[in-house]
Protein backbone atom coordinates (compact mmCIF):
# COMPACT_ATOMS: atom_id res chain seq x y z
CA MET A 1 -11.51 -17.95 22.05
CA LEU A 2 -14.44 -19.88 20.52
CA GLU A 3 -16.73 -16.91 21.15
CA SER A 4 -14.27 -14.60 19.37
CA GLN A 5 -13.99 -16.95 16.38
CA SER A 6 -17.79 -17.22 16.19
CA LYS A 7 -18.08 -13.43 16.17
CA GLU A 8 -15.45 -13.13 13.43
CA ARG A 9 -17.30 -15.70 11.31
CA SER A 10 -20.61 -13.89 11.83
CA ASN A 11 -19.07 -10.56 10.81
CA HIS A 12 -17.48 -12.19 7.77
CA LEU A 13 -20.83 -13.62 6.62
CA LYS A 14 -22.42 -10.18 6.98
CA LYS A 15 -19.66 -8.65 4.81
CA ILE A 16 -20.22 -11.33 2.17
CA GLY A 17 -23.94 -10.54 2.27
CA VAL A 18 -23.63 -6.78 1.79
CA ASN A 19 -21.03 -7.35 -0.94
CA PHE A 20 -23.47 -9.71 -2.69
CA LEU A 21 -26.23 -7.09 -2.46
CA GLY A 22 -23.82 -4.53 -3.95
CA ILE A 23 -23.15 -6.84 -6.93
CA LEU A 24 -26.89 -7.33 -7.49
CA ASN A 25 -27.39 -3.55 -7.41
CA ASP A 26 -24.58 -3.00 -9.91
CA ILE A 27 -26.08 -5.40 -12.46
CA LYS A 28 -29.64 -4.25 -11.65
CA ARG A 29 -30.98 -7.53 -10.23
CA ARG A 30 -33.54 -7.71 -7.48
CA PRO A 31 -33.21 -10.66 -5.08
CA GLU A 32 -36.10 -12.38 -6.87
CA ASP A 33 -34.35 -11.90 -10.24
CA ALA A 34 -31.18 -13.41 -8.80
CA ALA A 35 -33.06 -16.36 -7.35
CA ARG A 36 -34.76 -17.11 -10.67
CA GLU A 37 -31.60 -16.78 -12.80
CA LEU A 38 -29.41 -18.73 -10.37
CA GLY A 39 -31.96 -21.50 -9.95
CA THR A 40 -32.38 -21.13 -6.21
CA SER A 41 -35.01 -19.85 -3.80
CA LEU A 42 -35.67 -16.25 -2.85
CA GLU A 43 -35.31 -17.35 0.78
CA GLU A 44 -31.73 -18.50 0.18
CA ILE A 45 -30.79 -15.28 -1.61
CA THR A 46 -32.31 -13.25 1.22
CA GLN A 47 -30.44 -15.27 3.86
CA ILE A 48 -27.15 -14.71 2.00
CA ILE A 49 -27.79 -10.96 1.83
CA ASP A 50 -28.67 -10.89 5.54
CA GLY A 51 -25.44 -12.71 6.44
CA LYS A 52 -27.29 -15.76 7.75
CA LYS A 53 -26.09 -18.23 5.14
CA ILE A 54 -22.80 -18.81 3.36
CA LEU A 55 -22.56 -17.93 -0.31
CA SER A 56 -21.87 -21.31 -1.89
CA GLN A 57 -19.30 -21.99 -4.56
CA GLU A 58 -22.10 -23.45 -6.68
CA ILE A 59 -23.95 -20.12 -6.74
CA ILE A 60 -20.74 -18.22 -7.51
CA GLU A 61 -19.99 -20.53 -10.46
CA LYS A 62 -23.52 -20.11 -11.84
CA ALA A 63 -23.32 -16.32 -11.43
CA THR A 64 -20.02 -16.04 -13.32
CA LYS A 65 -21.45 -18.06 -16.22
CA ILE A 66 -24.52 -15.89 -16.76
CA TRP A 67 -23.53 -12.46 -15.40
CA PRO A 68 -20.65 -10.11 -16.39
CA VAL A 69 -18.86 -10.68 -13.08
CA ASN A 70 -15.75 -12.53 -11.92
CA ALA A 71 -15.53 -15.13 -9.16
CA ARG A 72 -13.18 -12.93 -7.15
CA ASP A 73 -15.87 -10.20 -7.02
CA PHE A 74 -17.80 -12.37 -4.55
CA HIS A 75 -14.90 -12.90 -2.13
CA VAL A 76 -14.24 -10.29 0.55
CA ILE A 77 -11.15 -9.74 2.66
CA TYR A 78 -11.23 -11.72 5.89
CA ASP A 79 -10.61 -9.33 8.77
CA ASP A 80 -8.05 -11.06 11.01
CA CYS A 81 -7.54 -7.85 12.98
CA SER A 82 -10.81 -7.64 14.90
CA LEU A 83 -9.38 -5.37 17.63
CA GLY A 84 -7.75 -2.96 15.19
CA VAL A 85 -4.22 -4.17 16.08
CA LYS A 86 -2.38 -7.43 15.36
CA ILE A 87 0.85 -8.33 17.17
CA MET A 88 3.59 -10.87 16.48
CA THR A 89 6.08 -11.62 19.24
CA SER A 90 9.77 -12.19 18.60
CA GLU A 91 9.28 -15.83 19.70
CA GLU A 92 6.56 -16.32 17.08
CA SER A 93 8.76 -14.65 14.50
CA GLU A 94 11.67 -16.97 15.31
CA LYS A 95 9.46 -20.02 14.73
CA SER A 96 8.97 -18.93 11.11
CA SER A 97 12.74 -18.99 10.45
CA ARG A 98 13.87 -20.50 7.13
CA ILE A 99 17.26 -20.47 5.43
CA MET A 100 17.39 -19.36 1.79
CA GLU A 101 20.29 -20.64 -0.29
CA ARG A 102 21.88 -18.91 -3.26
CA ALA A 103 24.33 -20.74 -5.52
CA GLY A 104 24.21 -23.72 -3.16
CA ASN A 105 25.24 -21.79 -0.04
CA PRO A 106 23.22 -20.32 2.87
CA TYR A 107 22.58 -16.69 1.91
CA TYR A 108 19.68 -15.32 3.98
CA GLU A 109 17.74 -16.27 7.07
CA TYR A 110 14.13 -15.10 6.71
CA ARG A 111 11.60 -14.57 9.50
CA ASP A 112 8.06 -13.29 9.34
CA THR A 113 6.96 -10.24 11.30
CA ALA A 114 3.44 -8.90 11.96
CA MET A 115 1.26 -9.29 8.89
CA SER A 116 -2.48 -9.06 8.36
CA LYS A 117 -4.87 -9.99 5.55
CA VAL A 118 -6.11 -6.39 5.81
CA ALA A 119 -2.66 -4.81 5.46
CA PRO A 120 -0.89 -3.97 2.18
CA PHE A 121 2.62 -4.89 3.36
CA ARG A 122 4.67 -8.06 3.77
CA PRO A 123 7.43 -7.07 6.24
CA GLU A 124 10.33 -9.48 6.75
CA TRP A 125 13.27 -9.85 9.10
CA ILE A 126 16.31 -10.94 7.04
CA LYS A 127 19.76 -11.86 8.34
CA GLU A 128 22.63 -11.71 5.82
CA LEU A 129 24.54 -15.01 6.06
CA CYS A 130 26.95 -14.22 3.24
CA TYR A 131 30.09 -12.24 4.16
CA VAL A 132 32.09 -10.15 1.67
CA ASP A 133 35.66 -8.97 2.17
CA ASN A 134 35.48 -5.91 -0.11
CA ASN A 135 33.03 -3.29 -1.37
CA ASP A 136 33.26 -4.20 -5.04
CA PRO A 137 29.76 -4.23 -6.61
CA GLN A 138 31.05 -6.93 -8.97
CA ASN A 139 31.99 -9.24 -6.08
CA LEU A 140 31.30 -12.79 -7.27
CA SER A 141 30.14 -13.87 -3.80
CA VAL A 142 27.12 -11.62 -4.14
CA GLN A 143 24.01 -13.32 -5.53
CA TRP A 144 21.62 -10.88 -7.17
CA ASN A 145 17.87 -11.35 -7.38
CA ASN A 146 15.67 -10.43 -10.35
CA GLY A 147 13.74 -7.75 -8.49
CA HIS A 148 10.14 -8.19 -7.33
CA PHE A 149 6.70 -6.65 -7.82
CA MET A 150 6.53 -5.07 -4.37
CA HIS A 151 7.84 -1.66 -3.35
CA GLN A 152 10.44 -2.01 -0.63
CA PHE A 153 11.56 0.10 2.31
CA THR A 154 14.58 -1.31 4.15
CA TYR A 155 15.99 -0.46 7.57
CA PHE A 156 19.56 -1.60 8.29
CA VAL A 157 20.94 -3.02 11.52
CA GLY A 158 24.69 -3.68 11.71
CA ASP A 159 27.24 -3.65 8.87
CA VAL A 160 25.49 -4.44 5.59
CA ASN A 161 26.50 -3.93 1.98
CA PHE A 162 23.52 -3.02 -0.19
CA TYR A 163 23.88 -3.91 -3.88
CA TYR A 164 21.53 -2.59 -6.57
CA GLN A 165 21.32 -1.60 -10.21
CA ASP A 166 20.95 2.13 -10.80
CA SER A 167 18.61 3.71 -13.38
CA ASP A 168 21.16 3.02 -16.12
CA GLY A 169 21.46 -0.65 -15.17
CA LYS A 170 24.93 -0.21 -13.65
CA LYS A 171 25.75 -2.36 -10.60
CA THR A 172 26.20 -0.14 -7.54
CA MET A 173 26.96 -0.71 -3.85
CA SER A 174 26.26 1.36 -0.74
CA VAL A 175 27.90 0.76 2.64
CA MET A 176 25.11 0.75 5.22
CA LYS A 177 25.09 0.69 9.01
CA THR A 178 22.52 0.78 11.80
CA GLY A 179 19.87 3.45 11.26
CA ASP A 180 20.46 3.82 7.52
CA SER A 181 17.53 3.15 5.21
CA MET A 182 16.54 2.92 1.58
CA TYR A 183 13.54 2.77 -0.78
CA ILE A 184 13.63 0.62 -3.91
CA THR A 185 11.24 0.60 -6.87
CA PRO A 186 9.64 -2.68 -8.03
CA PHE A 187 11.67 -4.98 -10.32
CA VAL A 188 15.06 -3.39 -9.51
CA SER A 189 17.65 -6.16 -9.13
CA HIS A 190 19.41 -6.04 -5.73
CA SER A 191 21.17 -8.00 -2.98
CA PHE A 192 22.56 -7.71 0.56
CA ALA A 193 25.62 -9.11 2.36
CA SER A 194 27.36 -8.78 5.72
CA ARG A 195 30.77 -7.11 5.82
CA SER A 196 33.82 -9.04 6.98
CA GLY A 197 35.12 -7.92 10.36
CA ALA A 198 31.65 -7.24 11.75
CA LYS A 199 30.96 -8.65 15.22
CA GLN A 200 27.77 -10.28 14.00
CA ASN A 201 25.77 -10.85 10.85
CA GLY A 202 24.12 -7.84 9.30
CA LEU A 203 20.34 -7.61 9.54
CA ILE A 204 17.69 -5.83 7.54
CA LEU A 205 14.01 -5.19 8.08
CA ALA A 206 12.74 -5.46 4.50
CA LEU A 207 9.26 -3.97 4.50
CA THR A 208 7.74 -4.81 1.12
CA TYR A 209 4.31 -3.53 0.21
CA GLY A 210 1.86 -3.31 -2.64
CA SER A 211 0.33 -0.06 -3.80
CA LYS A 212 -2.18 0.82 -6.50
CA ILE A 213 -1.43 -1.80 -9.18
CA THR A 214 -1.73 -4.95 -7.08
CA GLY A 215 -4.98 -6.89 -6.73
CA ASP A 216 -7.83 -5.80 -9.01
CA VAL A 217 -5.66 -3.47 -11.10
CA GLN A 218 -3.10 -6.21 -11.72
CA GLN A 219 -5.92 -8.58 -12.67
CA GLU A 220 -7.29 -6.06 -15.17
CA LEU A 221 -3.84 -5.54 -16.67
CA SER A 222 -3.44 -9.29 -16.98
CA ALA A 223 -6.82 -9.62 -18.72
CA LEU A 224 -5.80 -6.94 -21.22
CA SER A 225 -2.54 -8.81 -21.90
CA ASN A 226 -0.06 -6.80 -24.01
CA LEU A 227 -2.57 -3.96 -24.37
CA GLY A 228 -2.09 -3.28 -20.66
CA GLN A 229 1.49 -2.15 -21.30
CA GLU A 230 0.16 0.86 -23.19
CA PHE A 231 -1.03 2.38 -19.91
CA ALA A 232 2.64 2.84 -18.90
CA LEU A 233 3.38 6.33 -20.21
CA ASN A 234 6.81 7.88 -20.73
CA PHE A 235 7.74 9.27 -17.32
CA THR A 236 11.51 9.35 -17.88
CA ASP A 237 11.58 13.11 -17.21
CA ILE A 238 9.15 15.96 -16.53
CA GLU A 239 8.94 17.06 -20.17
CA HIS A 240 8.01 13.63 -21.50
CA ALA A 241 5.66 12.94 -18.59
CA SER A 242 3.77 16.17 -19.30
CA ALA A 243 3.65 15.38 -23.04
CA SER A 244 2.40 11.83 -22.44
CA LEU A 245 -0.39 12.93 -20.10
CA LEU A 246 -1.63 15.64 -22.46
CA LYS A 247 -1.62 13.29 -25.45
CA TYR A 248 -3.37 10.52 -23.51
CA HIS A 249 -6.22 12.78 -22.34
CA ARG A 250 -6.64 14.40 -25.77
CA ASN A 251 -6.82 10.98 -27.41
CA ILE A 252 -9.33 9.49 -24.96
CA SER A 253 -11.52 12.55 -25.66
CA SER A 254 -11.07 12.06 -29.45
CA LEU A 255 -10.23 15.75 -29.87
CA THR A 256 -8.21 17.03 -32.82
CA TYR A 257 -5.55 19.66 -32.33
CA GLN A 258 -7.84 22.09 -34.13
CA GLU A 259 -10.76 21.43 -31.78
CA LEU A 260 -8.59 21.64 -28.65
CA SER A 261 -7.03 24.84 -30.00
CA LYS A 262 -10.46 26.38 -30.52
CA ARG A 263 -11.57 25.45 -27.01
CA SER A 264 -8.37 26.46 -25.19
CA GLU A 265 -7.37 29.42 -27.41
CA ILE A 266 -3.88 27.93 -27.67
CA SER A 267 -2.35 27.56 -31.14
CA VAL A 268 -2.15 24.16 -32.82
CA GLU A 269 1.61 24.56 -33.13
CA LYS A 270 2.00 25.13 -29.41
CA LEU A 271 -0.23 22.16 -28.53
CA GLN A 272 1.93 19.98 -30.76
CA ASP A 273 5.07 21.29 -29.05
CA PHE A 274 3.52 20.33 -25.69
CA GLU A 275 2.88 16.77 -26.88
CA ASN A 276 6.33 16.47 -28.46
CA ALA A 277 8.01 17.39 -25.14
CA ILE A 278 9.44 20.59 -26.63
CA LEU A 279 7.52 22.87 -24.29
CA ILE A 280 5.72 22.48 -20.95
CA PRO A 281 2.43 24.39 -20.54
CA THR A 282 2.35 27.32 -18.16
CA GLU A 283 -0.11 27.15 -15.30
CA LYS A 284 -2.51 29.40 -17.24
CA GLU A 285 -2.24 27.21 -20.34
CA LEU A 286 -2.67 24.04 -18.29
CA THR A 287 -5.83 25.48 -16.75
CA ALA A 288 -7.21 26.30 -20.21
CA ILE A 289 -6.43 22.79 -21.49
CA SER A 290 -7.91 21.06 -18.43
CA HIS A 291 -11.14 23.06 -18.79
CA SER A 292 -11.25 22.17 -22.49
CA LEU A 293 -10.85 18.47 -21.70
CA ASN A 294 -13.21 18.64 -18.70
CA VAL A 295 -10.62 17.13 -16.36
CA SER A 296 -8.93 18.32 -13.19
CA LYS A 297 -5.69 20.20 -13.76
CA ARG A 298 -3.88 17.74 -11.48
CA ASP A 299 -4.64 14.90 -13.96
CA LEU A 300 -2.46 16.65 -16.55
CA MET A 301 0.43 17.42 -14.22
CA PRO A 302 3.53 15.19 -13.98
CA ASN A 303 5.40 14.62 -10.74
CA ASP A 304 7.32 17.66 -9.53
CA LYS A 305 10.61 15.83 -9.97
CA THR A 306 12.01 12.68 -11.48
CA GLU A 307 13.66 10.58 -8.77
CA GLN A 308 16.04 7.65 -8.86
CA LYS A 309 14.57 4.15 -8.68
CA VAL A 310 16.68 3.54 -5.56
CA ILE A 311 16.92 6.12 -2.78
CA VAL A 312 19.51 5.66 -0.04
CA LYS A 313 19.37 7.72 3.15
CA PHE A 314 22.06 7.64 5.81
CA GLN A 315 21.22 8.21 9.47
CA ASN A 316 23.23 11.45 9.71
CA GLU A 317 21.17 12.94 6.84
CA CYS A 318 17.81 12.38 8.51
CA LYS A 319 15.63 15.24 9.73
CA ARG A 320 14.52 15.08 13.37
CA TRP A 321 11.72 16.75 15.32
CA PHE A 322 9.54 16.34 18.38
CA TYR A 323 5.84 15.49 18.37
CA PRO A 324 3.08 16.33 19.38
CA GLU A 325 3.15 20.11 19.15
CA GLY A 326 4.88 21.75 22.10
CA SER A 327 5.94 18.47 23.70
CA MET A 328 8.87 16.04 23.70
CA VAL A 329 6.87 12.80 23.92
CA TYR A 330 8.24 11.40 20.66
CA GLU A 331 11.35 12.25 18.67
CA PHE A 332 10.72 11.45 15.00
CA VAL A 333 13.56 10.58 12.62
CA GLU A 334 12.54 10.75 8.96
CA LEU A 335 13.87 7.78 6.98
CA ALA A 336 14.11 7.07 3.24
CA SER A 337 11.09 8.04 1.15
CA THR A 338 10.17 9.07 -2.39
CA SER A 339 7.76 11.67 -3.77
CA THR A 340 6.48 9.03 -6.21
CA MET A 341 4.92 7.22 -3.21
CA PRO A 342 3.41 10.13 -1.23
CA TYR A 343 1.42 7.84 1.07
CA SER A 344 4.45 5.85 2.19
CA LYS A 345 6.15 7.25 5.30
CA ALA A 346 8.93 5.66 7.35
CA PHE A 347 10.22 6.80 10.73
CA GLU A 348 12.47 5.83 13.57
CA ILE A 349 10.59 7.02 16.67
CA HIS A 350 12.31 7.56 20.00
CA VAL A 351 9.63 7.18 22.66
CA GLN A 352 10.53 9.56 25.48
CA ASN A 353 7.56 9.48 27.81
CA SER A 354 3.82 9.33 27.30
CA GLU A 355 0.75 9.05 29.49
CA PRO A 356 -0.89 5.73 28.52
CA SER A 357 -4.41 7.14 28.75
CA ILE A 358 -3.73 10.02 26.32
CA TYR A 359 -4.06 8.85 22.71
CA ASN A 360 -1.82 11.35 20.94
CA LEU A 361 -1.45 9.47 17.62
CA ARG A 362 -4.08 8.93 14.93
CA VAL A 363 -2.89 8.20 11.39
CA GLY A 364 -4.94 7.66 8.24
CA LEU A 365 -2.55 5.02 6.89
CA HIS A 366 -1.84 1.35 7.58
CA GLN A 367 1.03 1.08 10.07
CA PHE A 368 3.73 -1.50 10.70
CA VAL A 369 5.64 -1.17 13.99
CA TYR A 370 8.82 -3.01 15.05
CA ASN A 371 10.61 -2.58 18.38
CA ILE A 372 14.22 -1.99 17.30
CA GLY A 373 15.30 -0.81 20.77
CA GLU A 374 16.46 -2.59 23.90
CA HIS A 375 13.49 -1.81 26.14
CA HIS A 376 9.84 -2.80 26.36
CA ILE A 377 7.31 -0.35 24.92
CA SER A 378 3.62 -0.26 25.74
CA LEU A 379 1.20 0.10 22.82
CA ASN A 380 -2.09 1.57 24.03
CA TRP A 381 -5.09 1.98 21.73
CA GLU A 382 -8.83 2.50 21.52
CA PHE A 383 -11.15 0.50 19.28
CA HIS A 384 -14.94 0.75 19.15
CA GLY A 385 -14.94 2.67 22.41
CA GLU A 386 -12.85 0.13 24.35
CA SER A 387 -9.28 0.62 25.57
CA HIS A 388 -6.54 -1.96 24.98
CA GLN A 389 -2.90 -2.32 25.97
CA GLN A 390 -0.11 -4.62 24.83
CA THR A 391 3.58 -4.75 25.69
CA ILE A 392 5.86 -4.65 22.64
CA LYS A 393 9.17 -6.27 23.57
CA PRO A 394 12.42 -5.89 21.56
CA GLY A 395 11.95 -7.86 18.34
CA ASP A 396 8.14 -7.79 18.58
CA SER A 397 6.15 -6.24 15.76
CA ALA A 398 2.60 -4.98 15.24
CA TYR A 399 0.11 -3.94 12.57
CA LEU A 400 -2.35 -1.08 13.20
CA LYS A 401 -5.39 -0.28 11.08
CA PRO A 402 -5.78 3.32 9.83
CA PHE A 403 -7.39 5.92 12.12
CA ILE A 404 -6.81 3.95 15.34
CA ASN A 405 -6.42 6.28 18.33
CA HIS A 406 -3.21 5.11 20.02
CA ASN A 407 0.06 5.98 21.73
CA PHE A 408 3.35 4.42 22.77
CA SER A 409 4.48 4.71 26.38
CA GLY A 410 7.71 3.83 28.11
CA LYS A 411 11.16 4.70 26.87
CA GLY A 412 12.62 3.05 23.79
CA LYS A 413 12.96 3.05 20.01
CA ILE A 414 10.60 1.75 17.34
CA LEU A 415 10.55 1.56 13.56
CA VAL A 416 7.30 2.63 11.91
CA LEU A 417 6.28 2.24 8.27
CA ARG A 418 3.02 3.87 7.16
CA VAL A 419 1.43 2.90 3.84
CA GLY A 420 -1.75 4.16 2.19
CA GLY A 421 -2.80 0.94 0.50
CA LYS A 422 -5.43 1.32 -2.21
CA ILE A 423 -7.69 3.89 -0.54
CA ALA A 424 -5.39 6.89 -0.04
CA GLY A 425 -5.00 9.09 -3.11
CA ASP A 426 -7.41 8.95 -6.05
CA SER A 427 -9.73 6.46 -4.31
CA GLN A 428 -9.86 8.78 -1.30
CA ARG A 429 -10.76 11.70 -3.58
CA GLU A 430 -13.55 9.70 -5.20
CA LEU A 431 -14.88 8.61 -1.80
CA SER A 432 -14.72 12.22 -0.59
CA ILE A 433 -16.77 13.39 -3.58
CA ILE A 434 -19.36 10.72 -2.77
CA GLY A 435 -19.42 12.13 0.76
CA LYS A 436 -19.10 10.64 4.24
CA LYS A 437 -22.81 9.85 4.50
CA ASN A 438 -22.92 7.83 1.26
CA ALA A 439 -19.48 6.37 1.97
CA LYS A 440 -21.20 4.08 4.47
CA ARG A 441 -23.05 2.45 1.58
CA ALA A 442 -19.86 2.21 -0.46
CA ILE A 443 -18.32 0.29 2.44
CA ASN A 444 -21.36 -1.84 3.29
CA GLU A 445 -24.34 -1.72 0.91
CA THR A 446 -27.48 -1.65 3.01
CA MET A 447 -30.32 -1.24 0.52
CA GLN A 448 -31.45 -1.93 -3.03
CA TRP A 449 -30.77 0.73 -5.64
CA PHE A 450 -34.52 1.48 -5.74
CA ALA A 451 -37.39 1.26 -3.27
CA PRO A 452 -39.77 -1.60 -4.15
CA LYS A 453 -42.59 0.49 -2.71
CA SER A 454 -43.20 4.14 -3.54
CA ARG A 455 -41.47 6.70 -1.34
CA ASP A 456 -42.48 10.23 -0.40
């Protein structure tokens, strides 16, 4: 245990060091420049870069006073998942139990499930302690929340009434049972309650997660204050989304209608109709405009469809298939999802039979796993060339890092939520353009931006 903690600390210091070197490269400071400006020795700066000495708060405070950097730039994520997988047993989950009251009465029992500092989600086990005797969305026993910043996927166990406000702000209720699921957009007011007559309290697995605008993006929005709101374009429908994107890119390029018309060979009148949501460009016109603005065509395209802020999916509506190809090892059941979150995938997986030594799953997303069945499942995985195995009992949960070779063996049923975090999508495209070779330096900077001595 002590050896493992020592190794984790050593790895963390090395990450701090390479991150510090990356900051120095970005602001074009050599180690000797940093030492002089920060009032410390070159030896100390070198030891920090090499991961042999902690970066002190004193140095961070000095750096933020004289350089255009923020204190949070110097702090790196602590990897609490050194084997690629983190597991929380049902017994550990039960110890985190706390009762939440609403209007002076017990309303929910909350329990933690597997979470990691590396992962983008905050999944919770929630028992509905409030019972309702009708399906009226205006039921006064129901205590509504104000919505929250996180996206939320929810899996239902038992008889649960799900209350939410639709896109028009109208209070709505859906009758949910085991296997049903839903996705809800941030800041939508909602609530849950058990139905009278049920044999036991309803239960939900509320898997909340952040996406692109948490962390650094949220900090930047906060720093911009009210100006940050201007980045939220009109995406109420496809026409207005298309118009907003075209206008935004034309404005940031400081192009007049006349200049864009000359470049694209599209009339000024038509360009104005595009930006006034009267017309949507054809694919040929969109190509001409994107070339004129020197942007990718995809940057000017709205989502294919405008979806509701709450998506409910009942078990009997779910698509099912077997995986891998030509086998019946896993039966996948596709749960609630939205095209607005393309890197969020939720499944109920029926584990039929799998050879523990054959790693037939490898997913480029963060994964949360919860054993919703009645039987033990074996999670088998490979990390840094070593094989690992852990039994996942009913009520146990796990987090898996992206691209872990793994499988599930035994016979049972699990819930899986996959989330892209901040890397999948535009960040992935940028990293791909940089290339896999240089991506290593983007992950861990290993050299100065120039060679102190001449190179051939």
